[in-house]
Structure formats: structure tokens, C-alpha cells
mmCIF file of C-alpha atoms and ligand atoms in Angstrom:
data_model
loop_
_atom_site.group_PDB
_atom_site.id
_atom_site.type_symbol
_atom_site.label_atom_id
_atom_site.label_comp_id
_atom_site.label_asym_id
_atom_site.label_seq_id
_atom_site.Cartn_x
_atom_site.Cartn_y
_atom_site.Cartn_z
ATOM 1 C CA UNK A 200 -7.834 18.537 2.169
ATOM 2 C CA UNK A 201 -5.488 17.290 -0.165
ATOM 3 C CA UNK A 202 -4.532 13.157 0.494
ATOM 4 C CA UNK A 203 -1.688 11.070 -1.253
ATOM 5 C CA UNK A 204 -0.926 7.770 -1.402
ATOM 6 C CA UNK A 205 1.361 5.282 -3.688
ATOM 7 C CA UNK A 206 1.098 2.006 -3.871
ATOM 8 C CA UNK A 207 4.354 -0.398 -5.589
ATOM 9 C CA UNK A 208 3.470 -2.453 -8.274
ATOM 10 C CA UNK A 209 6.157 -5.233 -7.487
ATOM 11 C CA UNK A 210 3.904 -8.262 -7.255
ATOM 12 C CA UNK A 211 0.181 -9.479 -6.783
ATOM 13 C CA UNK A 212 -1.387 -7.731 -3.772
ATOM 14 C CA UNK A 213 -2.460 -9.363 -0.596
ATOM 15 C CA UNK A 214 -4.986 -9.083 1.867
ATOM 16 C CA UNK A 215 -2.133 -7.326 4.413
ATOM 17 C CA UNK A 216 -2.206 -4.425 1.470
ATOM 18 C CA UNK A 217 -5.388 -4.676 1.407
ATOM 19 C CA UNK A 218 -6.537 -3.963 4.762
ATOM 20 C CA UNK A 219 -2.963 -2.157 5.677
ATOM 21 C CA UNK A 220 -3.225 0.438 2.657
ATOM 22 C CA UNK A 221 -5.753 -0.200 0.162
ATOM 23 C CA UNK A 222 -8.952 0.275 2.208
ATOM 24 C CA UNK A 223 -8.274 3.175 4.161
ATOM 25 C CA UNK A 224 -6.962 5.068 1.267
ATOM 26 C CA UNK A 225 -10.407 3.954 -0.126
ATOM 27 C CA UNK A 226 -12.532 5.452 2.597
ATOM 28 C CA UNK A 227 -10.370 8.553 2.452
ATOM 29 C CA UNK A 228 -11.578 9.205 -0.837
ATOM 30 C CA UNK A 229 -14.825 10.891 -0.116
ATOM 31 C CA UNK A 230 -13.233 13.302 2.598
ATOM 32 C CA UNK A 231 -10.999 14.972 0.171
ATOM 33 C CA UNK A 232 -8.959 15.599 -2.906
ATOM 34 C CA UNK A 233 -7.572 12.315 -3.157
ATOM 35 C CA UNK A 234 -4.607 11.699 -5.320
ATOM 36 C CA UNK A 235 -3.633 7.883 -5.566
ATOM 37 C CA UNK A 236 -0.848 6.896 -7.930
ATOM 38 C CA UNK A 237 0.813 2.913 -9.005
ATOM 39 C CA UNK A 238 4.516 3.329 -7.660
ATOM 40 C CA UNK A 239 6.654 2.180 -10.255
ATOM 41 C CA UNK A 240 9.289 4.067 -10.489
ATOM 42 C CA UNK A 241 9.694 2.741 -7.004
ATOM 43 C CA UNK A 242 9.111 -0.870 -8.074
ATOM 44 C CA UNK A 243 12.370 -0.446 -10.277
ATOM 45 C CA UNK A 244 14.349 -1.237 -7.527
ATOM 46 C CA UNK A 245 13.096 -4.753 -7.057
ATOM 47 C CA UNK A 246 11.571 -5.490 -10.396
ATOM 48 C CA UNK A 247 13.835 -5.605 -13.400
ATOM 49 C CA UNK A 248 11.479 -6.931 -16.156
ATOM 50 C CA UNK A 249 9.927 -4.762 -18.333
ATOM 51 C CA UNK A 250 7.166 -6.754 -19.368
ATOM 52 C CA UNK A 251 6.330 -8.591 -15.796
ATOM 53 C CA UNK A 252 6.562 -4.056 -14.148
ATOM 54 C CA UNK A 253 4.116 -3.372 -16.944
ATOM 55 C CA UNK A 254 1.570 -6.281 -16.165
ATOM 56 C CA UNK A 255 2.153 -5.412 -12.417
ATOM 57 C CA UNK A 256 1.292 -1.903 -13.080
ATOM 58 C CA UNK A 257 -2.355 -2.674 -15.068
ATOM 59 C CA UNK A 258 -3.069 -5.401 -12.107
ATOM 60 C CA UNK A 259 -2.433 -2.959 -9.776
ATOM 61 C CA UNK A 260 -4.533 -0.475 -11.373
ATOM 62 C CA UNK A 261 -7.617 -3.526 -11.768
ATOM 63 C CA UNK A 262 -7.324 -4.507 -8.259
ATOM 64 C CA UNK A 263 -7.729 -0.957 -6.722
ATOM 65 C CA UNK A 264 -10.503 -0.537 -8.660
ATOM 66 C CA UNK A 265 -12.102 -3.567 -7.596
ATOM 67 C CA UNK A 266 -11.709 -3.163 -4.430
ATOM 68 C CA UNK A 267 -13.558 -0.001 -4.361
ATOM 69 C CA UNK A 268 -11.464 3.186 -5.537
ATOM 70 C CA UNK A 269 -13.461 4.962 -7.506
ATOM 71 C CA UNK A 270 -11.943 7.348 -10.051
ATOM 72 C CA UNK A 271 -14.810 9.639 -10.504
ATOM 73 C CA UNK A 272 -13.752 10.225 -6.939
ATOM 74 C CA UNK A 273 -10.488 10.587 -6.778
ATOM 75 C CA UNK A 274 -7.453 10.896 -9.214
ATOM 76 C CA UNK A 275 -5.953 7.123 -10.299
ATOM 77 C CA UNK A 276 -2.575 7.571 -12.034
ATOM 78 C CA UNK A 277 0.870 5.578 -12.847
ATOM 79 C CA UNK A 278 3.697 7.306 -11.710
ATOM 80 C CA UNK A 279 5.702 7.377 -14.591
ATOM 81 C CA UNK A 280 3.796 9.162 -16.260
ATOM 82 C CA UNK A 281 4.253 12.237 -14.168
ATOM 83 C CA UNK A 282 7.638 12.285 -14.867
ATOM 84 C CA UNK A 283 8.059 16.086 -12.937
ATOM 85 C CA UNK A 284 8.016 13.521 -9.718
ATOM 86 C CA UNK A 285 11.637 12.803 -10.567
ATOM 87 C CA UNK A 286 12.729 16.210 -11.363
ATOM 88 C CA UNK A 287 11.935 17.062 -8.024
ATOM 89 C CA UNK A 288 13.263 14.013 -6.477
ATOM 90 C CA UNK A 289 16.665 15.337 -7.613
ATOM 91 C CA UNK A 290 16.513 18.859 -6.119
ATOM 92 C CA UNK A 291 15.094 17.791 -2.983
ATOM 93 C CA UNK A 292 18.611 15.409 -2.616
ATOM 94 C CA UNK A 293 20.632 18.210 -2.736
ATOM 95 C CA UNK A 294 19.313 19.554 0.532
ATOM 96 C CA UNK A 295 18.766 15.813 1.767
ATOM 97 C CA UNK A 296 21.322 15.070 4.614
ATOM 98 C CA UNK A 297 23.137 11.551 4.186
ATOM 99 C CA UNK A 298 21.813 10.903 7.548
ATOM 100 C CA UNK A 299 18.624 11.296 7.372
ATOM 101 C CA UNK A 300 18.288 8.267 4.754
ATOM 102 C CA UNK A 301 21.033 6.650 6.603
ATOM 103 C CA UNK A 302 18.389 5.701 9.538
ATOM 104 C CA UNK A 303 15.833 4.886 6.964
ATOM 105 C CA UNK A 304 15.082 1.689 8.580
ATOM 106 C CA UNK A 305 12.808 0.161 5.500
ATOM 107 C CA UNK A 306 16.835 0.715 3.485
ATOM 108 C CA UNK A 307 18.252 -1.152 6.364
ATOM 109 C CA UNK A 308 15.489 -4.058 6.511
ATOM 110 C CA UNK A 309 15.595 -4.715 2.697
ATOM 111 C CA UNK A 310 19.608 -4.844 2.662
ATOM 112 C CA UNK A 311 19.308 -7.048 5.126
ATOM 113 C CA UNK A 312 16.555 -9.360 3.317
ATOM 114 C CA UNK A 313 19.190 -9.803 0.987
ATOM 115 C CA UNK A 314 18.280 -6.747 -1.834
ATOM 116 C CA UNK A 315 21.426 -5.874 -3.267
ATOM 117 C CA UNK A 316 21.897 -1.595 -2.106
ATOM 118 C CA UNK A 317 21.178 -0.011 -4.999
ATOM 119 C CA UNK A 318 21.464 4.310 -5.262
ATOM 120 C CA UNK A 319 17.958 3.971 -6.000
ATOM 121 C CA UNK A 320 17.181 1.616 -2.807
ATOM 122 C CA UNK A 321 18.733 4.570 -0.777
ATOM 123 C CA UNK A 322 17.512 7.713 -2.227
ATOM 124 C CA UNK A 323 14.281 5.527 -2.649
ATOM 125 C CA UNK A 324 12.583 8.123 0.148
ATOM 126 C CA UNK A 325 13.224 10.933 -1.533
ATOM 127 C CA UNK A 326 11.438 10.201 -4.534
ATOM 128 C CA UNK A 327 8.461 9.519 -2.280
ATOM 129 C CA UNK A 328 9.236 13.061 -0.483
ATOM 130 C CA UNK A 329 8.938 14.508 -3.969
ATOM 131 C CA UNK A 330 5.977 12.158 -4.978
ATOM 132 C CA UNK A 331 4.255 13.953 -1.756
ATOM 133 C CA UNK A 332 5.605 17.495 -1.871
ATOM 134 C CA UNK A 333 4.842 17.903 -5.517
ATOM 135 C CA UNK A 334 0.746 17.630 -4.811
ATOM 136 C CA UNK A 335 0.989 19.934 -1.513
ATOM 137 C CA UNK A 336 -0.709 16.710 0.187
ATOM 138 C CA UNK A 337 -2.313 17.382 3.587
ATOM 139 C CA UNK A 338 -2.521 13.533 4.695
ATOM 140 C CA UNK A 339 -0.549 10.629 3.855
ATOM 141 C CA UNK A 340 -2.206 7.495 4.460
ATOM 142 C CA UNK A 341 0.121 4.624 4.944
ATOM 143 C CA UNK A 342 1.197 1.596 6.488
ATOM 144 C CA UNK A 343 2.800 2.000 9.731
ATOM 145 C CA UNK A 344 6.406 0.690 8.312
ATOM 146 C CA UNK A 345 5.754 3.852 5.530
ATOM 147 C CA UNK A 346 5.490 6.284 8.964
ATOM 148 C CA UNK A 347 8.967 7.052 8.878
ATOM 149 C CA UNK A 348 9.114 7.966 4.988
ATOM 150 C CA UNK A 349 6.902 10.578 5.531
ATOM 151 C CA UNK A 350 8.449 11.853 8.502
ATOM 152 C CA UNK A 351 11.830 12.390 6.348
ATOM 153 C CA UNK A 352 9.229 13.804 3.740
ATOM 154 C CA UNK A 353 8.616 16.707 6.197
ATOM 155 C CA UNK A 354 12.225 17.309 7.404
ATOM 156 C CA UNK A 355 13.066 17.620 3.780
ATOM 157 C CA UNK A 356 10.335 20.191 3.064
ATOM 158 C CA UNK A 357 11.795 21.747 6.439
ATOM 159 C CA UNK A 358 14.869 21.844 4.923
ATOM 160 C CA UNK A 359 13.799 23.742 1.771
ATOM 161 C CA UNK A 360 11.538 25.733 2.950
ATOM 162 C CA UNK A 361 14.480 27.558 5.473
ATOM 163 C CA UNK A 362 16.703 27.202 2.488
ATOM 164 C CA UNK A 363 14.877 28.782 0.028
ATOM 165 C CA UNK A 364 11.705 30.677 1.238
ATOM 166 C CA UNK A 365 9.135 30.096 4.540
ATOM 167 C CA UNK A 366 5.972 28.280 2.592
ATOM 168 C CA UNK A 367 7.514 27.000 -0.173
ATOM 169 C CA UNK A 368 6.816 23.248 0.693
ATOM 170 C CA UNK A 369 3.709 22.272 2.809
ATOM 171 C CA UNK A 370 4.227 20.062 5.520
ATOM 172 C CA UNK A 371 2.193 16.663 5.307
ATOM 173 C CA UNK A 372 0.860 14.389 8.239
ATOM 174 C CA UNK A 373 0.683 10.397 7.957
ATOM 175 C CA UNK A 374 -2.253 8.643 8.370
ATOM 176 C CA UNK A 375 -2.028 5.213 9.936
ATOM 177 C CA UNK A 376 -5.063 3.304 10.188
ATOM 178 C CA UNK A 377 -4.082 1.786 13.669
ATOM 179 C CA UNK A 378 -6.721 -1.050 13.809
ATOM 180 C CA UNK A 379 -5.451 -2.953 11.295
ATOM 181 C CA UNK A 380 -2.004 -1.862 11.524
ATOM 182 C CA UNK A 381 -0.179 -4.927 10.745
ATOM 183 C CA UNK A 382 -2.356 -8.031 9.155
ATOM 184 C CA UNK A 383 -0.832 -11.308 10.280
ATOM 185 C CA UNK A 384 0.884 -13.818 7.345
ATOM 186 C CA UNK A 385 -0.160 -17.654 7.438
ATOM 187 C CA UNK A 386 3.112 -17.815 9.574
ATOM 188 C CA UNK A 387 2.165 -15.469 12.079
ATOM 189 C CA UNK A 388 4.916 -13.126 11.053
ATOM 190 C CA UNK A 389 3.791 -9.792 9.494
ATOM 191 C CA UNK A 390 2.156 -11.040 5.791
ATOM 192 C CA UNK A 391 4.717 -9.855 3.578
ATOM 193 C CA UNK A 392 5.637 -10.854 -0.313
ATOM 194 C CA UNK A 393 9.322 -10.797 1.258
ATOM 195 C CA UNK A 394 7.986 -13.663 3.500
ATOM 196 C CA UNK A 395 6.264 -16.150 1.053
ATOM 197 C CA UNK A 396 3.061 -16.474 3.655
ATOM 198 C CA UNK A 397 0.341 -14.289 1.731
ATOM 199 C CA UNK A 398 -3.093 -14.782 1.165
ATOM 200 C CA UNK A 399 -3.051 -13.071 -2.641
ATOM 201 C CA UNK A 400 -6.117 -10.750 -2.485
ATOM 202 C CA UNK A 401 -7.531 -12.588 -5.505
ATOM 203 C CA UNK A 402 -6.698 -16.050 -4.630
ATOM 204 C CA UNK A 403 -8.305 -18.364 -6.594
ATOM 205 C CA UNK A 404 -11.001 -20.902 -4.607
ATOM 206 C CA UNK A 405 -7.717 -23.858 -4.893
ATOM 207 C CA UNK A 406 -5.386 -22.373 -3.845
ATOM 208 C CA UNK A 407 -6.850 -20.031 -1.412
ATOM 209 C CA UNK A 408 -8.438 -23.303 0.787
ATOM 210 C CA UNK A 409 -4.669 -24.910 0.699
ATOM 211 C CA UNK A 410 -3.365 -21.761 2.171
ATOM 212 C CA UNK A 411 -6.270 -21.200 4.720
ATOM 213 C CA UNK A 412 -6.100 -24.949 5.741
ATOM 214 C CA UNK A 413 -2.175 -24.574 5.629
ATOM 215 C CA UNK A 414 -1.908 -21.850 8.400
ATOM 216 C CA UNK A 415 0.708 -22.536 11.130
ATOM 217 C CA UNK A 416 -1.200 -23.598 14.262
ATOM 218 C CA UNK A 417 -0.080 -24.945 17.821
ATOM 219 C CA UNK A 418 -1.222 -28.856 18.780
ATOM 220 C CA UNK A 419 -3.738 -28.018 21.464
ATOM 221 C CA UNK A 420 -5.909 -31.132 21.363
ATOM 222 C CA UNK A 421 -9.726 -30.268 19.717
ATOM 223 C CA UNK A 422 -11.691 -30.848 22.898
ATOM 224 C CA UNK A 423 -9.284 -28.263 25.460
ATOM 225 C CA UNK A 424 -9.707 -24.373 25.342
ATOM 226 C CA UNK A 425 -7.290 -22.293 23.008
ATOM 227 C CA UNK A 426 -5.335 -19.368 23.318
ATOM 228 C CA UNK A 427 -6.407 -16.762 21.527
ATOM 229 C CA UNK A 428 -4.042 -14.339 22.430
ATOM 230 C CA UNK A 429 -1.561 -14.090 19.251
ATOM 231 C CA UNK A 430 -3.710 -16.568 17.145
ATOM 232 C CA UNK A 431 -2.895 -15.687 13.369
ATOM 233 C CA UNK A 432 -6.849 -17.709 12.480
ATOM 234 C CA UNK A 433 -8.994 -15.164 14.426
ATOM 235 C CA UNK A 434 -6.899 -11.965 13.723
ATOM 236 C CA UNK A 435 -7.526 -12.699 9.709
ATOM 237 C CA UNK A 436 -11.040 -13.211 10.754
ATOM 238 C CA UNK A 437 -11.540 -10.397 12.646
ATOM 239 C CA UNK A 438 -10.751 -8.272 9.409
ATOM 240 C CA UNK A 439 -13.478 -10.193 7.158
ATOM 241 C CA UNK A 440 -16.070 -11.627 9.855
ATOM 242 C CA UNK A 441 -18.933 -10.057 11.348
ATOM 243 C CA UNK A 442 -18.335 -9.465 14.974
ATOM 244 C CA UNK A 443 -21.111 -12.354 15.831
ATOM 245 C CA UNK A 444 -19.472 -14.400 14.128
ATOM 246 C CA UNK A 445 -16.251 -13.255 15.545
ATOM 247 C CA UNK A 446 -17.542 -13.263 18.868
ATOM 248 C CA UNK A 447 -18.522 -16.745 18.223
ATOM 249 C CA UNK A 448 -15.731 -17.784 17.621
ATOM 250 C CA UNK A 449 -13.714 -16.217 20.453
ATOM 251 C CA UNK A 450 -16.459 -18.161 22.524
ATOM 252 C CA UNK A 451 -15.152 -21.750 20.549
ATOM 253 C CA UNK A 452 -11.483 -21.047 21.508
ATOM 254 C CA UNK A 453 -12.224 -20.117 25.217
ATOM 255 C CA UNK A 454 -14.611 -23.257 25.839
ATOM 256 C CA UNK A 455 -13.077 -25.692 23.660
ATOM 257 C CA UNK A 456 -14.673 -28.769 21.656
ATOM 258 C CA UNK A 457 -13.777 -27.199 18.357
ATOM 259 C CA UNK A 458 -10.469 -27.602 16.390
ATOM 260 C CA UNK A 459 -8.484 -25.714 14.627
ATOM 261 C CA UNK A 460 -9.652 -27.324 11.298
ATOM 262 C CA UNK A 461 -12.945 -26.347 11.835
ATOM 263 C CA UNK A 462 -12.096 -22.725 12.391
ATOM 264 C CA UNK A 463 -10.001 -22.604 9.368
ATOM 265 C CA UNK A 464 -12.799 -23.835 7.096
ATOM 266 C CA UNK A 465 -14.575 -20.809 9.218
ATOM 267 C CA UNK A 466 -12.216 -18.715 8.041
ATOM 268 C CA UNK A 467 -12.177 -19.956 4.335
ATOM 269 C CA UNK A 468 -15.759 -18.684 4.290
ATOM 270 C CA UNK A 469 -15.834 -15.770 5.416
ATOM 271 C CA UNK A 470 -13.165 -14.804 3.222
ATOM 272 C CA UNK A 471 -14.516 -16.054 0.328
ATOM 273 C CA UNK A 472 -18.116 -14.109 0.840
ATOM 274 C CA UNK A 473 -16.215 -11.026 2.045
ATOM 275 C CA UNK A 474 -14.278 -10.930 -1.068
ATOM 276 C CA UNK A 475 -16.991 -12.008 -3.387
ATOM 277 C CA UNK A 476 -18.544 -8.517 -4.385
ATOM 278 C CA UNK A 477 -14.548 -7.326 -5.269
ATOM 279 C CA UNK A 478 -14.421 -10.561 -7.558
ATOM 280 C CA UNK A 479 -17.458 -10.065 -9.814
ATOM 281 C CA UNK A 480 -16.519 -6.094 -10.421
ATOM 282 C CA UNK A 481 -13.170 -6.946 -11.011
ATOM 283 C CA UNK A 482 -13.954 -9.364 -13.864
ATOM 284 C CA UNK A 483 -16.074 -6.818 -15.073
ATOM 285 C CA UNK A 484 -13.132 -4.041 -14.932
ATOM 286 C CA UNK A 485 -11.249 -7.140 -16.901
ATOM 287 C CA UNK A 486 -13.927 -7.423 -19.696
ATOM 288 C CA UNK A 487 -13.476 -3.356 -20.857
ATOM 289 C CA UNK A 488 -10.193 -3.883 -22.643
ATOM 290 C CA UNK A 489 -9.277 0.023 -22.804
ATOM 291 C CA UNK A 490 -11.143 1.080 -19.584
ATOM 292 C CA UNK A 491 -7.733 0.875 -17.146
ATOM 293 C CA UNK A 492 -5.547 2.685 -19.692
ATOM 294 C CA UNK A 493 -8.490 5.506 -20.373
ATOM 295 C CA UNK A 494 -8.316 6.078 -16.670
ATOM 296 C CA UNK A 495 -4.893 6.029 -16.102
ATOM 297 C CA UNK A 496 -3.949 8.407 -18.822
ATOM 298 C CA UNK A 497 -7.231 10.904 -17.475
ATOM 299 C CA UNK A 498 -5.673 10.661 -13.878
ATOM 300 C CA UNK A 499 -2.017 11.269 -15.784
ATOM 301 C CA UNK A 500 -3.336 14.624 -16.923
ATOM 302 C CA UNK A 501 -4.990 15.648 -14.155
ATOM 303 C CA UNK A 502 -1.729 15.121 -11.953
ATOM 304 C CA UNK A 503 0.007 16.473 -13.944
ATOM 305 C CA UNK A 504 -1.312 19.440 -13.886
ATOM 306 C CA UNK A 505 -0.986 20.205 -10.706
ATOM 307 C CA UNK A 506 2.667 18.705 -10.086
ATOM 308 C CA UNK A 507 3.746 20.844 -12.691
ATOM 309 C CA UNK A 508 2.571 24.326 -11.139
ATOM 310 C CA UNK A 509 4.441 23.249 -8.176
ATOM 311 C CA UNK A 510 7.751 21.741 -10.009
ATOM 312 C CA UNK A 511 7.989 25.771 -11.717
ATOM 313 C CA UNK A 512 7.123 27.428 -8.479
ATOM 314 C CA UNK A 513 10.424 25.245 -6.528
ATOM 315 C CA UNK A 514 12.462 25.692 -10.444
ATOM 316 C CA UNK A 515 11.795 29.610 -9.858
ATOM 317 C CA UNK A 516 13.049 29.467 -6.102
ATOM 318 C CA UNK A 517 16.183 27.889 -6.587
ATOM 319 C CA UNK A 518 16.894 29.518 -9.507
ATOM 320 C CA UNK A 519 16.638 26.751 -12.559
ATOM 321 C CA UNK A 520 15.286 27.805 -15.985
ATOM 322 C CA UNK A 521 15.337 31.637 -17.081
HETATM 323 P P1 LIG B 660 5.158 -6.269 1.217
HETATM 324 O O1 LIG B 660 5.564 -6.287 2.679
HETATM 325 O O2 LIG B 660 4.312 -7.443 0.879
HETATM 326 O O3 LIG B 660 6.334 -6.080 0.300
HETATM 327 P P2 LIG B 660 4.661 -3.500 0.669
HETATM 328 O O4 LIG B 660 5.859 -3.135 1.474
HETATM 329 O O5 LIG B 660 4.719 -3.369 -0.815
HETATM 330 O O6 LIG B 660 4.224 -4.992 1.052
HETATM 331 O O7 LIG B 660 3.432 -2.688 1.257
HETATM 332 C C1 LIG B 660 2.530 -1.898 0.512
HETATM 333 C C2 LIG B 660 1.589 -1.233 1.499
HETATM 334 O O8 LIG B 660 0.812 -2.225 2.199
HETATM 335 C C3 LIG B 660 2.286 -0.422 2.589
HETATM 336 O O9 LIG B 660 1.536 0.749 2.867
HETATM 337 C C4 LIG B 660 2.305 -1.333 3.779
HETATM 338 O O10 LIG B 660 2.317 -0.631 4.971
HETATM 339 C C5 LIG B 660 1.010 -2.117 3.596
HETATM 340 N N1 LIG B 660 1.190 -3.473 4.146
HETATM 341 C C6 LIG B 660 1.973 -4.443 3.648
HETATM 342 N N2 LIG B 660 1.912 -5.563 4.390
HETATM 343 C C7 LIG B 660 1.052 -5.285 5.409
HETATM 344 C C8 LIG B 660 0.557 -6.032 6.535
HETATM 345 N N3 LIG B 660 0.926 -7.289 6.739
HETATM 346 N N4 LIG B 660 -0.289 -5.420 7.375
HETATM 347 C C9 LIG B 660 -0.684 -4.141 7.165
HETATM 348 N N5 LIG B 660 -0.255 -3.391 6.126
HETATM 349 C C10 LIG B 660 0.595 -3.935 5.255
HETATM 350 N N1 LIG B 661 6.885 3.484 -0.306
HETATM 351 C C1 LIG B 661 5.474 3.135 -0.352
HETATM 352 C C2 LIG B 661 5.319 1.620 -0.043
HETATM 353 O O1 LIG B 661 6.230 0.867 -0.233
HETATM 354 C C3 LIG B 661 4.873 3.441 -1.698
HETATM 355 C C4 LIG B 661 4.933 4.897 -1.984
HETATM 356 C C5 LIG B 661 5.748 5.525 -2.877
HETATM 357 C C6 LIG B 661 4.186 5.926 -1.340
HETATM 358 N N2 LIG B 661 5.544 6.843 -2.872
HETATM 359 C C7 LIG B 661 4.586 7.143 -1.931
HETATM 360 C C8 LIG B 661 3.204 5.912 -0.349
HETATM 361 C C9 LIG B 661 4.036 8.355 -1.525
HETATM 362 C C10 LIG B 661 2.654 7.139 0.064
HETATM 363 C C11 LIG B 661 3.082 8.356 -0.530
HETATM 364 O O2 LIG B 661 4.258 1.232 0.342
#
């Protein structure tokens, strides 16, 4: 089983990444061929600063690591340096109905966040079609805002495949982990970089408690019950507390006598210890100057590899090159 993810390198990750798209694609890694690449081709149309895409793309890199990809496991690589991604991108538009990225609604949302359209906002999803169809992935695991990117992914390989031969493209499925679908900001709204109400995944002790004690709370007095229905403090601590503890503090909210201070500092904790391990590997990761680079260009060539037998098999069906 082939599986394919891509993750942008257009700021510091978060703990909605984290949980959303990191860690499943993670646990994927020892049920397949994993392929897991650093976007940033995509990131280009939202970061236009050389130096700050480049730093983006290492911390990615770091971070992933950290948190437990393992690239003896699976294949780590930056996208630009498979460059075949974006010769593909370009025949797979000419059989791309307007349309179909018309509806696109992730296009529509960022317009409407105020990104200026771009051509490369609104073919954005067919460069991740190609990023897909050039590894003949099986399983896409993504966010559940990335479902309908990968749906388009398979009516474009649709599209080819009656255009130019049955079997030319395979077909891949998205994988949406559906317990953690959407991770909470410290606003309650989804936690989004678009949003300013993160929780950066490597936070540092400061900053992290002024953000914990920060979250947006209603001014139910510390002795009555709470709801806990829709509360942003024990959906973030379902994700990093054990379920005693979570079951705990379900029991706090329903009886009451405990305030919402106390369950932040709760909170604080147990996202502290759950991110501790990921801390102390990452600084190791930091320490080996060349390590990231030595992976990334190992992964490069590996990908590579394989993208290009698939780029000349599609060149030799629509008839490019002798
Ligand atoms: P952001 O919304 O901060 O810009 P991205 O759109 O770059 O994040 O998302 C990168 C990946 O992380 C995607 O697969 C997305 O589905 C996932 N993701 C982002 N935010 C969340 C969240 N709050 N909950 C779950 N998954 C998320
Ligand atoms: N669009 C994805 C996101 O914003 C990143 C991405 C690019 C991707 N190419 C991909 C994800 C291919 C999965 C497969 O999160």
C-alpha cells in the first residue's frame, strides 16, 4: 500500500497539525510505503520570502521528525526538489475542467480571508493531484478540509485515464482520521494560523502558560456545574490526557467546586508532559547540523525515482518527447 501526504511549510506548526495531520500520517508509516513530502511549492502562494520559506521548510522537516516520523521508515522529502511534480501539474490542467476548481471551497475560503487570487491559489489542487498521482498513492491521509482536494485528485485521474488509456492513473482514497478531526483554537473556532489562536507545537514554557491560561471561557461561577458540551479546555485535553484524568475532569465540570483556572493549569500540564519526549529528540535532531539536509536529499532521490517512471509513462501517453 502506497500512502502520501504533504504538509505546507508556511509557518510554525500547531498542535491542530499535529493531531489533524501529523500523527496519523505517523502511525501510517508502519502499514505501508509511506511517502511524506514539505509542501513548498504550495507554500509559495502565501509565503513570499525566500529566506523565512527556506527556514520554514528545515523546521518543518525538524518538527516531523520529532514528533515521531521516522525516515528509516518512510520516505521524508521537500517538494521542490522533485521538480517532475510540476511537470505533471501542467498536463493534468489541460484535462482539468474550470469547474471543478471553481467549487474548490479551500480557493473560496482563502479569497475570502483576504489572500489576494493568485493562478497559483486556483490551480493550487492540481499540483496536489499531480503531487498524488505521480507516486500511484493508495491512501491519502489528510485533514478533513484536504477531503475535497483529493476527491478532485481522482476526477482528474478519471479524466485522463478515459482520455488517454484505462489504468493510466490510479485512483487514491483519503484518509481522515475522524477522532480528532478538527482540534479546537484557544477561541473555540477551528485552531488555525489564519486565526491567530494556536497553541505552536513547540511553545516555549512562557508563552505556552499565557496562552493556556488565556483560553476564552464562559463566567460560570467556580462552585456551580459546567457545561461541557462545546468546552474548547477539555477537547485540548482529551487529545493529551489520559482518559482518568480526562474522566476526572469531566467529573469536576459536572459537579462543580472547581474553576476554570484550575482546569487550565490542568491542562498546562498535561501538555507540557505529553509533549516532553518530542522536545528532548527534537533538540537532539537540532544538535546534528547536516542530519535534516542528509535526509532530505536521501528521501529527494528516492522520490524521485519513482515520480519519474511515472512522469515518462503519462509523457509517452500523451505523446510528449520522441
Ligand atoms: P492552518 O489552518 O493553520 O493554515 P493548514 O491548512 O496548513 O493549517 O493545515 C495543515 C494540515 O493540518 C491539514 O491536513 C489540516 O487538515 C490539518 N489541520 C490544520 N488545522 C487543524 C485543526 N484545527 N484540526 C485538525 N486538523 C487541522
Ligand atoms: N494541501 C495540503 C494542506 O494544505 C498540503 C498538500 C499538498 C498535500 N500536496 C498534498 C496533502 C498531497 C496531501 C497530499 O494541508
Amino acid at each position: 500500500m502506497r500512502i502520501l501526504s504533504g504538509i505546507q511549510p508556511s509557518g510554525r506548526l500547531h498542535i491542530g497539525n499535529y493531531f489533524g495531520a501529523m500523527q496519523p500520517a505517523i502511525r501510517l508509516q508502519d502499514e505501508g510505503d509511506a511517502y511524506y513530502f514539505i509542501a513548498d511549492y504550495h507554500s509559495l502562494t502565501s509565503v513570499q520570502d525566500g529566506k523565512a520559506l527556506r527556514g520554514f521548510v528545515r523546521d518543518v522537516a525538524i518538527d516531523f521528525m520529532a514528533c515521531g516520523l521516522d525516515p528509516n521508515k518512510c520516505v521524508l522529502f521537500r517538494q521542490s526538489d522533485v521538480p517532475e511534480h510540476c511537470e505533471l501539474s501542467w498536463i493534468l490542467s489541460t484535462v482539468t475542467p474550470m469547474g471543478l476548481l471553481e467549487r474548490c471551497h479551500s480557493y473560496k475560503d482563502k479569497i475570502a480571508n483576504g489572500i489576494s487570487p493568485s493562478h497559483g491559489l486556483f490551480a493550487y489542487p492540481v499540483l496536489m493531484a499531480a503531487d498524488i498521482l505521480i507516486y500511484d498513492s493508495d491512501v491519502v491521509p489528510v485533514g478533513r478540509d484536504q477531503k475535497q482536494h483529493v476527491e478532485v485528485t481522482r476526477d482528474i485521474a478519471i479524466k485522463m485515464n478515459e482520455t488517454f488509456g484505462a489504468g493510466l492513473l490510479k485512483l487514491p482514497n483519503p484518509r481522515i482520521s475522524e477522532t480528532t478531526a478538527v482540534v479546537p483554537g484557544l477561541d473555540g473556532r477551528k485552531m488555525s494560523k489564519s486565526y491567530d489562536n494556536t497553541i505552536p507545537l513547540f511553545e516555549e514554557p512562557g508563552p505556552l502558560k499565557k496562552k493556556i491560561m488565556g483560553i476564552q471561557t464562559d463566567s460560570t461561577p467556580v462552585e456551580a456545574p459546567k457545561p461541557v458540551e462545546g468546552s474548547n479546555i477539555l477537547a485540548l485535553y482529551k487529545l493529551v490526557a489520559s482518559q482518568a484524568d480526562y474522566d476526572t475532569m469531566v467529573a469536576d465540570h459536572l459537579n462543580g467546586g472547581v474553576g476554570y483556572g484550575d482546569f487550565k493549569k490542568r491542562l498546562l500540564q498535561a501538555m507540557t508532559e505529553h509533549f516532553a519526549p518530542f522536545r528532548a529528540r527534537r533538540d537532539e535532531i537540532v544538535a546534528d547540523k547536516d542530519y535534516v539536509e542528509k535526509v532530505l536529499a536521501e528521501g529527494a532521490e528516492k522520490a524521485r525515482s519513482v515520480a519519474r517512471k511515472t512522469l515518462g509513462r503519462v509523457r509517452a501517453a500523451v505523446g510528449l518527447g520522441a
